[in-house]
Coordinates of N, CA and C in Angstrom, one line a residue:
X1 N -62.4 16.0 14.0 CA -63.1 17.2 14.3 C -62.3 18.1 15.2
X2 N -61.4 17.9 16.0 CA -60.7 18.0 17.3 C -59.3 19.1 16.2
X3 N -58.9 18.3 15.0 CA -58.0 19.2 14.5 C -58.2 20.2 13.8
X4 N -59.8 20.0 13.1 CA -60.4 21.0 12.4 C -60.6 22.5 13.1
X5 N -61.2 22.4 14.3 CA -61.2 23.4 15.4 C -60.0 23.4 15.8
X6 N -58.9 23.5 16.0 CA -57.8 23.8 16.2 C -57.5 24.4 15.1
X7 N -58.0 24.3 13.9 CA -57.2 25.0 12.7 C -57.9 26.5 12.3
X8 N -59.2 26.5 12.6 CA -59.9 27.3 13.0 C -59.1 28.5 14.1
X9 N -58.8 28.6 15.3 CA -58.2 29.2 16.0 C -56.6 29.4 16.4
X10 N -56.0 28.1 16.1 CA -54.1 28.7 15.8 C -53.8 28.2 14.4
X11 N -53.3 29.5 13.8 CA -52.8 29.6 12.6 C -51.5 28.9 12.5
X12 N -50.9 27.5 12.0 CA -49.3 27.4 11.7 C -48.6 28.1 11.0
X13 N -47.5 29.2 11.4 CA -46.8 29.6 10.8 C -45.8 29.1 10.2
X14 N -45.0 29.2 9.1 CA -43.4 28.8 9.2 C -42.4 29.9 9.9
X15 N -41.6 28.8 10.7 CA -40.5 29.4 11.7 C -40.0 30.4 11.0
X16 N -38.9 29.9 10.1 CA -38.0 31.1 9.2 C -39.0 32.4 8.1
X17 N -40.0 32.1 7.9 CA -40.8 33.0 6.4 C -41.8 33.3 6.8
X18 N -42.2 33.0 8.0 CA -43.9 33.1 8.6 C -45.0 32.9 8.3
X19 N -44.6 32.4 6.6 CA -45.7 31.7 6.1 C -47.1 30.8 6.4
X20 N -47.9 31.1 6.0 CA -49.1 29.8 7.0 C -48.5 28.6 6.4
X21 N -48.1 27.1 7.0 CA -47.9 26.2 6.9 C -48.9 25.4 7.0
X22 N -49.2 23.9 6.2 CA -50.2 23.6 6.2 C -49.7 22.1 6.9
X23 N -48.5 22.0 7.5 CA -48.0 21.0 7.9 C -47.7 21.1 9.6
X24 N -47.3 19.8 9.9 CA -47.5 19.9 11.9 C -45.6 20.2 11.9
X25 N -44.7 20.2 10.7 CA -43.0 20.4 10.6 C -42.9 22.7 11.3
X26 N -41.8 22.3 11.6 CA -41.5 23.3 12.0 C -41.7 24.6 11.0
X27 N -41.0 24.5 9.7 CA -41.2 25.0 8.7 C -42.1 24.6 7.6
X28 N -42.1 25.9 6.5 CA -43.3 25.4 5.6 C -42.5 24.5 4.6
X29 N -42.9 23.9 3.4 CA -42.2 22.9 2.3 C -40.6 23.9 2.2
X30 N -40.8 24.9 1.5 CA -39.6 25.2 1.3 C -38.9 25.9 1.9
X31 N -39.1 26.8 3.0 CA -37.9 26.3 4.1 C -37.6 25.4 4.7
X32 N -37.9 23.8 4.7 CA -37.6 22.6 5.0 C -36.7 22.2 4.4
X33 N -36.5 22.3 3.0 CA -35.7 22.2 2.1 C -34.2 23.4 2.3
X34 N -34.3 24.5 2.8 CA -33.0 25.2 2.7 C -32.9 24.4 3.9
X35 N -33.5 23.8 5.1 CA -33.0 23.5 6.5 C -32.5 22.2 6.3
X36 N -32.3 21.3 5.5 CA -32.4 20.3 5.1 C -31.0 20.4 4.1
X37 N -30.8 21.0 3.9 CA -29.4 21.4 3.0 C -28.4 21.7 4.3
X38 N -28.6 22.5 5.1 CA -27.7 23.0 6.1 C -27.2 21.9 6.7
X39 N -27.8 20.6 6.7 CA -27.6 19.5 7.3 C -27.0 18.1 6.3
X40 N -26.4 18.9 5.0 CA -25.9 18.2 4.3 C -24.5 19.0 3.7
X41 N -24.4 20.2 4.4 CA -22.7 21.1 3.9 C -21.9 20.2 4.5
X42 N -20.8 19.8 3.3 CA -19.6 19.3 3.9 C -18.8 19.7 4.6
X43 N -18.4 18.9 5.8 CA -17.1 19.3 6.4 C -15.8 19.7 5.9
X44 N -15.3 20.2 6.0 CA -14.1 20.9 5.6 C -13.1 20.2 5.8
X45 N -13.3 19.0 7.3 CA -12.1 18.0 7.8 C -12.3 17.0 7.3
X46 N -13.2 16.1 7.5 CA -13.7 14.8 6.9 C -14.8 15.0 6.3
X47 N -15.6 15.6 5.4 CA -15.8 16.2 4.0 C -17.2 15.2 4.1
X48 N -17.5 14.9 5.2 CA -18.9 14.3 5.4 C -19.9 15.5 6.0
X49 N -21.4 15.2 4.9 CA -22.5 15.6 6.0 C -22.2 16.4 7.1
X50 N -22.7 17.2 7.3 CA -22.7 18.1 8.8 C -23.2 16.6 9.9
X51 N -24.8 16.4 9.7 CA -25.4 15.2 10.3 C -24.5 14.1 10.8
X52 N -23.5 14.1 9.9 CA -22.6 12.8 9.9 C -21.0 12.7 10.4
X53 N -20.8 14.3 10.5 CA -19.7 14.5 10.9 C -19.3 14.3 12.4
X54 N -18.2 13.9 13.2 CA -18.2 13.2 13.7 C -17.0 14.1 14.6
X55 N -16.2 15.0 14.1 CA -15.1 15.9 14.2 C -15.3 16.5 15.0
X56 N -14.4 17.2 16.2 CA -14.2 17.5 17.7 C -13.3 19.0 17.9
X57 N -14.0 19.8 18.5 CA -13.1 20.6 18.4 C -11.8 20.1 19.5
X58 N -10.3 20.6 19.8 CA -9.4 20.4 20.2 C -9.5 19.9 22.1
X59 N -10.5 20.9 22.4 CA -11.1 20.9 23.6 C -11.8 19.7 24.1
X60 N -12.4 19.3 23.3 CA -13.3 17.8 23.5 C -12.4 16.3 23.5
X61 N -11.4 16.4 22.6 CA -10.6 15.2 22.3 C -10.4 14.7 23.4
X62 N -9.8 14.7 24.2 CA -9.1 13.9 25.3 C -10.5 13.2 26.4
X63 N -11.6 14.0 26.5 CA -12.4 13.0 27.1 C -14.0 12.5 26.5
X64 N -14.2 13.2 25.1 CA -15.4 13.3 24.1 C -14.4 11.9 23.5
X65 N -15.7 11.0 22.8 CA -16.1 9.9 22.4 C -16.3 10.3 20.7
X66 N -17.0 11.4 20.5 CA -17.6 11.7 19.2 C -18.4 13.0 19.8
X67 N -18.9 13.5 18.7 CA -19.9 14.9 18.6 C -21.1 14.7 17.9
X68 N -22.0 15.1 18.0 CA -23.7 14.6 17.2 C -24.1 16.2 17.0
X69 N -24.4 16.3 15.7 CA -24.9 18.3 15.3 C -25.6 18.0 14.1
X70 N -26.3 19.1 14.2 CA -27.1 19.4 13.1 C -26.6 19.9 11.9
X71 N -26.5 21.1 12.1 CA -25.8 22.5 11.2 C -24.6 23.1 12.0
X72 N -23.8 24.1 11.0 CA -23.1 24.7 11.2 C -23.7 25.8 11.7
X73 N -22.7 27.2 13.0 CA -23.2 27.8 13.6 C -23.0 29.0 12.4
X74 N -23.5 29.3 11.4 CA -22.8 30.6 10.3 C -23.7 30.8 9.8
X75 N -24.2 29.5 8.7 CA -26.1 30.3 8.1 C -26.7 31.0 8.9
X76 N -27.3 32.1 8.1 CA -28.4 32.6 9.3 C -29.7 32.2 9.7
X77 N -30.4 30.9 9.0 CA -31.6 30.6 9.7 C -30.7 29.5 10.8
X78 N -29.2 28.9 10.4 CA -29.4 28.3 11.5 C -28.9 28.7 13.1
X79 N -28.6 30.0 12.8 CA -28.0 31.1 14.1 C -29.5 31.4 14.3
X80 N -30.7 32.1 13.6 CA -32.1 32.1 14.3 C -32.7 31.0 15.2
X81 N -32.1 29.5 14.8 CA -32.7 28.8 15.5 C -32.2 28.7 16.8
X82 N -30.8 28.9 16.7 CA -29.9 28.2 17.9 C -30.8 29.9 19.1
X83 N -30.8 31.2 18.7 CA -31.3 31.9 19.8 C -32.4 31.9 19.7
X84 N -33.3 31.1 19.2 CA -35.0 31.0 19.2 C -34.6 29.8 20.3
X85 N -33.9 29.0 20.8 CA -34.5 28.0 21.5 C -33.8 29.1 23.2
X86 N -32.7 29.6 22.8 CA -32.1 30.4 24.0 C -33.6 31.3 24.6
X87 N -34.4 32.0 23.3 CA -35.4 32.9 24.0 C -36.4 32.8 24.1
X88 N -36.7 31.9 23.1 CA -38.3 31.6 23.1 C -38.3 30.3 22.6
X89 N -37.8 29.3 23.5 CA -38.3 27.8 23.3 C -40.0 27.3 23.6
X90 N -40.2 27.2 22.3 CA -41.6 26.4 22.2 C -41.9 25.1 21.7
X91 N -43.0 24.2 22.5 CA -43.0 23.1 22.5 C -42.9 22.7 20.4
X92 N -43.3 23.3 19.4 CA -42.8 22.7 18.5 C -41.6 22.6 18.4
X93 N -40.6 24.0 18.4 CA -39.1 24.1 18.4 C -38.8 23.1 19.0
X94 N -38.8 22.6 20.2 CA -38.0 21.7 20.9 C -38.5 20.2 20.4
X95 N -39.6 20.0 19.9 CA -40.2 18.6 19.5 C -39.4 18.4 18.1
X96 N -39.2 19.3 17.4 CA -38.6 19.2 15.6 C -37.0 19.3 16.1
X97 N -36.2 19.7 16.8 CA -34.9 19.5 17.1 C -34.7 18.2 17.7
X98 N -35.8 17.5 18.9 CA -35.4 16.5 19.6 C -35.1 15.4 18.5
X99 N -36.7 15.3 17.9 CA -37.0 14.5 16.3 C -35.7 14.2 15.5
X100 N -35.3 15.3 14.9 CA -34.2 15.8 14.4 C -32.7 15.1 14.6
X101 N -32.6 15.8 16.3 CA -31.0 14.8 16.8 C -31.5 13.4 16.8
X102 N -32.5 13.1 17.4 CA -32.9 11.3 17.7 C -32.7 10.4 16.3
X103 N -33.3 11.2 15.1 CA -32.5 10.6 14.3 C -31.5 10.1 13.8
X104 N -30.7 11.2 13.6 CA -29.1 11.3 13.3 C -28.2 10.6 14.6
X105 N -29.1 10.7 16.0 CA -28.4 9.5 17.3 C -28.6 8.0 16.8
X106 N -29.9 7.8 16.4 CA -29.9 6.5 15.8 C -29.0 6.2 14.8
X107 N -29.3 7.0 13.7 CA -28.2 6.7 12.6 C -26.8 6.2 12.8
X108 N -26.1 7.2 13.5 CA -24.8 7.3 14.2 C -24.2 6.3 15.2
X109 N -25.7 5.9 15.5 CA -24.9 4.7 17.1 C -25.6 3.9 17.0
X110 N -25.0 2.8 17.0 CA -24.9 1.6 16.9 C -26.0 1.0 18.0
X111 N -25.7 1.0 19.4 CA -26.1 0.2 20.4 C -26.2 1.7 21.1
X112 N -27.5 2.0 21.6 CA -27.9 2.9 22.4 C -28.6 2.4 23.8
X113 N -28.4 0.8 24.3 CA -28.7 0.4 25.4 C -28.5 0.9 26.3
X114 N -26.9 1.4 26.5 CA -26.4 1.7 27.7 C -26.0 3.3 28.1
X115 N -26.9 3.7 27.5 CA -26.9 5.7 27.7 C -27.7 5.8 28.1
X116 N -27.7 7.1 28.9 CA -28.2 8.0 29.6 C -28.1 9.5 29.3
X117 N -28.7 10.3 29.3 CA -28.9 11.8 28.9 C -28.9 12.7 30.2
X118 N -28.2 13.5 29.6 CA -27.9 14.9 30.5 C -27.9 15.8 30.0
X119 N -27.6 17.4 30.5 CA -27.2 18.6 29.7 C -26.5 19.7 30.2
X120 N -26.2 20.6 29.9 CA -25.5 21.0 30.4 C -26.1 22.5 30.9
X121 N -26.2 22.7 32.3 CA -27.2 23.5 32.7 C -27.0 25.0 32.5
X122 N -28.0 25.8 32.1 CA -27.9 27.1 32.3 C -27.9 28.0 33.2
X123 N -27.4 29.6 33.3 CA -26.3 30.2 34.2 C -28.0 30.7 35.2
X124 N -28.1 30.3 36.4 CA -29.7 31.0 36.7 C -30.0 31.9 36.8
X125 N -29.2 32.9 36.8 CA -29.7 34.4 36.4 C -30.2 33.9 35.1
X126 N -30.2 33.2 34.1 CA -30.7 33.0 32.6 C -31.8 32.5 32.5
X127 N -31.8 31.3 33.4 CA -33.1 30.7 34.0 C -34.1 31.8 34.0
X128 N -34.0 32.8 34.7 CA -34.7 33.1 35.9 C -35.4 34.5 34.7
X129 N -33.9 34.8 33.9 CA -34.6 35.9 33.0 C -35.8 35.3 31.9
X130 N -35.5 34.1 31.8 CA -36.5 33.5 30.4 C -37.7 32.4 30.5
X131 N -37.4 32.2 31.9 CA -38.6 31.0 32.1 C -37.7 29.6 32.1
X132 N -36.8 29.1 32.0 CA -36.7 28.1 31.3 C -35.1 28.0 30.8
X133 N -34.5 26.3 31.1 CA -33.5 26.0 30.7 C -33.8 25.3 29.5
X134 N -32.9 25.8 28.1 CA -33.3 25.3 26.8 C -32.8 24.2 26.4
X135 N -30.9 24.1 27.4 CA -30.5 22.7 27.2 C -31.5 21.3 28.0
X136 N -32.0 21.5 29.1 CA -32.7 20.8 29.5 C -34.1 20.3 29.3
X137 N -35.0 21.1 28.8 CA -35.7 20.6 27.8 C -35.4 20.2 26.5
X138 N -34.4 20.3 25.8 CA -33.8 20.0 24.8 C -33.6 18.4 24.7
X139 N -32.7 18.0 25.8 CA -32.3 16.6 26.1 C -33.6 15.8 27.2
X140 N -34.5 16.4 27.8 CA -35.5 15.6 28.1 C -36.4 15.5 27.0
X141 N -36.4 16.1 26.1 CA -37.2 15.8 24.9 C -36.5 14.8 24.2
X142 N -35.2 14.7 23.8 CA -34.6 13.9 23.1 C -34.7 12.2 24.3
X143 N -34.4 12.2 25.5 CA -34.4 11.3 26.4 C -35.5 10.7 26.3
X144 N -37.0 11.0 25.7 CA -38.7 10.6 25.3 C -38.5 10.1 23.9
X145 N -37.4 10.5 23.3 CA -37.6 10.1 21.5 C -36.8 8.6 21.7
X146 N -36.2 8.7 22.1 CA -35.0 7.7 22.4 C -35.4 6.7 22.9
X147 N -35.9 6.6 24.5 CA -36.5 6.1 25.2 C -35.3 5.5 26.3
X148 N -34.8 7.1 26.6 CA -33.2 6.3 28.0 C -33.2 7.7 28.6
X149 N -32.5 7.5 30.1 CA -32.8 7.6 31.0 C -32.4 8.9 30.8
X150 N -33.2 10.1 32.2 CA -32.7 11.7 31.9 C -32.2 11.4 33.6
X151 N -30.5 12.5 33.7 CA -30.0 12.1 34.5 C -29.5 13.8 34.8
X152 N -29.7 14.4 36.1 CA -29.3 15.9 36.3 C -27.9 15.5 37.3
X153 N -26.8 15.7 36.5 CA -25.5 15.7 37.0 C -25.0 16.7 37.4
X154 N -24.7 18.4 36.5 CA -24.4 19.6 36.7 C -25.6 20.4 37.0
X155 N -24.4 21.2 37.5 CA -24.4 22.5 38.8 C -24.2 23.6 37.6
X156 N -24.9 25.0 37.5 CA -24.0 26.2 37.4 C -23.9 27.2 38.3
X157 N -22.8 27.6 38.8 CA -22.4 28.1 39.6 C -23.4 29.6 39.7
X158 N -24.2 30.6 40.9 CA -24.3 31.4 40.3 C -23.7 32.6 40.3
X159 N -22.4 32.7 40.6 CA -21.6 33.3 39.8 C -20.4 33.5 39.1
X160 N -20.9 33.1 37.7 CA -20.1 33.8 37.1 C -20.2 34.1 35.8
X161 N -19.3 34.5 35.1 CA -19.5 35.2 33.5 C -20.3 34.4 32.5
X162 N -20.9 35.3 31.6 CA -21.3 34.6 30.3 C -20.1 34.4 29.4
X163 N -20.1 33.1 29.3 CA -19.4 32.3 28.1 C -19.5 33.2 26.9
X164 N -20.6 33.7 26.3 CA -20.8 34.3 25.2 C -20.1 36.4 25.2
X165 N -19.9 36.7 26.7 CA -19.2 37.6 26.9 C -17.6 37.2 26.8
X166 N -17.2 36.3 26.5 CA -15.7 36.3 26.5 C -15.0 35.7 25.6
X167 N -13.7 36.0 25.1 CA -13.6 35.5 23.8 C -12.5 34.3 24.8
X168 N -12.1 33.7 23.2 CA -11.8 32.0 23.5 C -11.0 31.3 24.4
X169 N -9.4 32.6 25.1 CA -8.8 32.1 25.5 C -9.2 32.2 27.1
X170 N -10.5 33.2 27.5 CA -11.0 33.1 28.5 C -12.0 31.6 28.6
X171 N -12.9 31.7 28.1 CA -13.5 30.6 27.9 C -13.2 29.5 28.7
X172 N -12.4 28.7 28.7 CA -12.0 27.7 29.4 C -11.8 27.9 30.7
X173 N -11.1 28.7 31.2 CA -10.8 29.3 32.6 C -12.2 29.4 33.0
X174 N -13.1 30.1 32.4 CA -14.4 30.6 33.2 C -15.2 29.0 32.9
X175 N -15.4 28.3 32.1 CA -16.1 27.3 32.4 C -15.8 26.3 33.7
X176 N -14.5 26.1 33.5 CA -14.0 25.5 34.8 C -14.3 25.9 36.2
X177 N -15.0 26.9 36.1 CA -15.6 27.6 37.4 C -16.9 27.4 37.4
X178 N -17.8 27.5 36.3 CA -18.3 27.5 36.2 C -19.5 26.5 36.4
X179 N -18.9 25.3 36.5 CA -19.9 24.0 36.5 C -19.1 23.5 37.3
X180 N -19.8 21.9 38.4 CA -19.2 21.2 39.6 C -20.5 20.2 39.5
X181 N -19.9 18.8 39.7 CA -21.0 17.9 40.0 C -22.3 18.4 40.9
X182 N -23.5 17.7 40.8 CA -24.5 17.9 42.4 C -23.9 16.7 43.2
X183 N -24.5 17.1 44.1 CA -23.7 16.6 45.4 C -24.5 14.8 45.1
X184 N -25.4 14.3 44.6 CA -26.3 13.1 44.4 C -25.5 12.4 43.2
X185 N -24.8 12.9 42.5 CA -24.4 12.6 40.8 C -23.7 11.7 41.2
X186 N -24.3 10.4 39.9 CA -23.5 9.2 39.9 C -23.7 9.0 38.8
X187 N -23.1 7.5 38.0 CA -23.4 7.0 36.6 C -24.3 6.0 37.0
X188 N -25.6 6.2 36.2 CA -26.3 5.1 36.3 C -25.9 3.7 35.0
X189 N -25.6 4.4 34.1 CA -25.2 3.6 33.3 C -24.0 3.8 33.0
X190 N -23.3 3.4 31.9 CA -21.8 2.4 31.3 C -21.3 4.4 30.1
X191 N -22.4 4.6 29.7 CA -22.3 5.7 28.8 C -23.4 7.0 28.8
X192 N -22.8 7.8 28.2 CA -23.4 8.8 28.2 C -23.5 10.1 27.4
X193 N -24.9 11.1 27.4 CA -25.0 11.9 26.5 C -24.6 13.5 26.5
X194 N -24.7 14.4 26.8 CA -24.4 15.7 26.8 C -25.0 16.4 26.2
X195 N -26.5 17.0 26.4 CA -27.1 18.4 25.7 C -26.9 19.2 26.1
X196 N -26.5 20.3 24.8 CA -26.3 22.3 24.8 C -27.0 22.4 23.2
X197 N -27.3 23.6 23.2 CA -27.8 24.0 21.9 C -26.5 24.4 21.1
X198 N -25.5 24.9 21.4 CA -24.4 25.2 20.2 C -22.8 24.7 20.9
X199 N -21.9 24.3 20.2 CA -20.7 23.9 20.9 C -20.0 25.6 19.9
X200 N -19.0 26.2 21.2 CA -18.4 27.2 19.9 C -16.7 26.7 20.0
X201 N -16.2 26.9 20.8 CA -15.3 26.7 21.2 C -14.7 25.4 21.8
X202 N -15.9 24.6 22.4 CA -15.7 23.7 23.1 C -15.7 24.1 24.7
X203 N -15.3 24.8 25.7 CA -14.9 24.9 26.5 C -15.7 24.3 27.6
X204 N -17.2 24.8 27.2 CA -18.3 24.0 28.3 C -18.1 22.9 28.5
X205 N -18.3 21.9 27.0 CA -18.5 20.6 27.0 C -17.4 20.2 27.5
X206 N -16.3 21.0 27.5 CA -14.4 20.0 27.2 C -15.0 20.2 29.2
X207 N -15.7 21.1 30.1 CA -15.3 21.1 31.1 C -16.5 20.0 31.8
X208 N -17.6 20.0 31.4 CA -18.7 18.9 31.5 C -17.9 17.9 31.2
X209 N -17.5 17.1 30.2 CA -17.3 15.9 29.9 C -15.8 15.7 31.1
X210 N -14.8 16.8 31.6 CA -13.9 16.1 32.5 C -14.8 15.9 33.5
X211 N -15.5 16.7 34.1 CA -16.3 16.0 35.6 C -16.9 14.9 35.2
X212 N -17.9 15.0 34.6 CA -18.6 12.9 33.8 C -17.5 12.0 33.8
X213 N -16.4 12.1 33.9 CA -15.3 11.2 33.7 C -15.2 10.9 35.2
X214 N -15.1 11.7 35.7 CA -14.8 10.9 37.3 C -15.9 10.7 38.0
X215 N -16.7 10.3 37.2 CA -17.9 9.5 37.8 C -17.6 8.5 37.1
X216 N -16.8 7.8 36.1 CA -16.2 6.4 35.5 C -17.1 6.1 34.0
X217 N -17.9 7.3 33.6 CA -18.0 6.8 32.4 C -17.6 6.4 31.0
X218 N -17.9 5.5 30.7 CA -16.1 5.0 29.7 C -16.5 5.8 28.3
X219 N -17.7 6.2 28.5 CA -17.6 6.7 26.8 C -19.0 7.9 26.9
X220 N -18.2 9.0 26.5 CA -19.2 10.1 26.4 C -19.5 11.1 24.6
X221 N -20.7 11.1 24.6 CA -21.2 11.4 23.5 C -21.4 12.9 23.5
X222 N -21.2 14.2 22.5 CA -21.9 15.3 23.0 C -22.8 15.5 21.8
X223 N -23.9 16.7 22.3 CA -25.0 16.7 21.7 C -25.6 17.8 21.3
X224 N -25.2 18.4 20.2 CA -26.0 20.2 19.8 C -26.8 20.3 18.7
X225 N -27.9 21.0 18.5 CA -28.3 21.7 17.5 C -26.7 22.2 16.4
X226 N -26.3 23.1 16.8 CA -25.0 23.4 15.7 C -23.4 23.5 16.6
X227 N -22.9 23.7 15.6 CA -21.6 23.8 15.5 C -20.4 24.4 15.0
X228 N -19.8 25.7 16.0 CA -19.1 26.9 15.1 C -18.2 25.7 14.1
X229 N -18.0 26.0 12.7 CA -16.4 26.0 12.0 C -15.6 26.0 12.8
X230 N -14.8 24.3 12.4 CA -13.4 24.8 13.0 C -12.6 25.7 11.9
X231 N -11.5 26.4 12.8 CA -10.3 27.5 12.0 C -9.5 26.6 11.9

């Protein structure tokens, strides 16, 4: 009775076509199916699955473990999604992405005992303009599918540049500024996770994952919705 009156008063739409959806999925049947493809384009390096792909940009190698993504950052529903969670994250969006990565984390990893989840925090002027950090609901959603620990390590500084204002060879320099352990941050566990909604460059994660290292964790995982093309 409880869902029948609920169907009565909110209409499900589909995300991408706005269609009425007659399902509790993000999208209706066949935009599930184009979203569902985006998560099976081969890589270009190791020619696996996007889901499966495993490839780093240059930035991450030396202290990233592996990479976990959905899609590539180029389709355009999957660039709608990555700034629908930037602007208007809602509790389905973030429940159908957590779903989403939890699986492909399962798939992917073997022994998930000894992790812990983090993310990588947003600039608070951004906070402040939208309600809401998207990587951190993102990975406490994911940290409930999973069932392992949520752990607030980083800092962002509040000042300085948007990453997305600067092209690549800046990038690194300003992330490096940009994030600093909290003054409480330790490793509770042996390993660990990393949520952001998009890796472009690498530069955040490459600068998150060196601070997580000198807290002694031996193996770090990172964690997005998508992932620019490597050149």
């Amino acid at each position: 009775m409880t869902d029948f009156i609920k169907s009565l008063f909110f209409v499900r739409r589909c995300f991408s076509c706005a269609e009425v959806r007659a399902n509790d999925d993000l999208f209706c049947d066949k935009c599930r199916l184009e979203w569902d493809k985006l998560t099976r384009v081969p890589c270009k390096t190791c020619g696996k699955k996007q889901r499966e792909c495993a490839c780093l940009p240059a930035k991450l190698r030396e202290n990233v473990t592996r990479g976990i993504h959905l899609v590539l950052f180029e389709d355009e529903l999957a660039r709608r999604v990555v700034y629908a969670t930037k602007r208007r994250m809602t509790n389905t969006l973030c429940r159908f992405l957590a779903r989403s990565l939890a699986r492909v984390i399962r798939e992917e990893i073997d022994d998930l005992s000894d992790f812990a989840i983090t993310y990588a925090p947003r600039k608070p002027k951004s906070v402040r303009e939208y309600g809401f950090d998207q990587a951190e609901l993102l990975a406490d959603a994911i940290a409930e599918e999973l069932s392992l620990p949520m752990v607030d390590l980083f800092c962002h500084a509040r000042k300085s540049k948007l990453q997305k204002d600067l092209g690549a060879s800046a990038r690194a320099e300003n992330a490096k500024k940009s994030y600093f352990l909290r003054g409480d941050a330790h490793a509770p566990t042996k390993k660990l996770m990393i949520v952001d909604d998009v890796i472009t460059t690498g530069s955040t994660m490459g600068s998150l994952a060196a601070l997580a290292k000198t807290l002694d964790f031996e193996e770090i995982v990172v964690v997005t919705i998508a992932k620019t093309p490597a050149k």
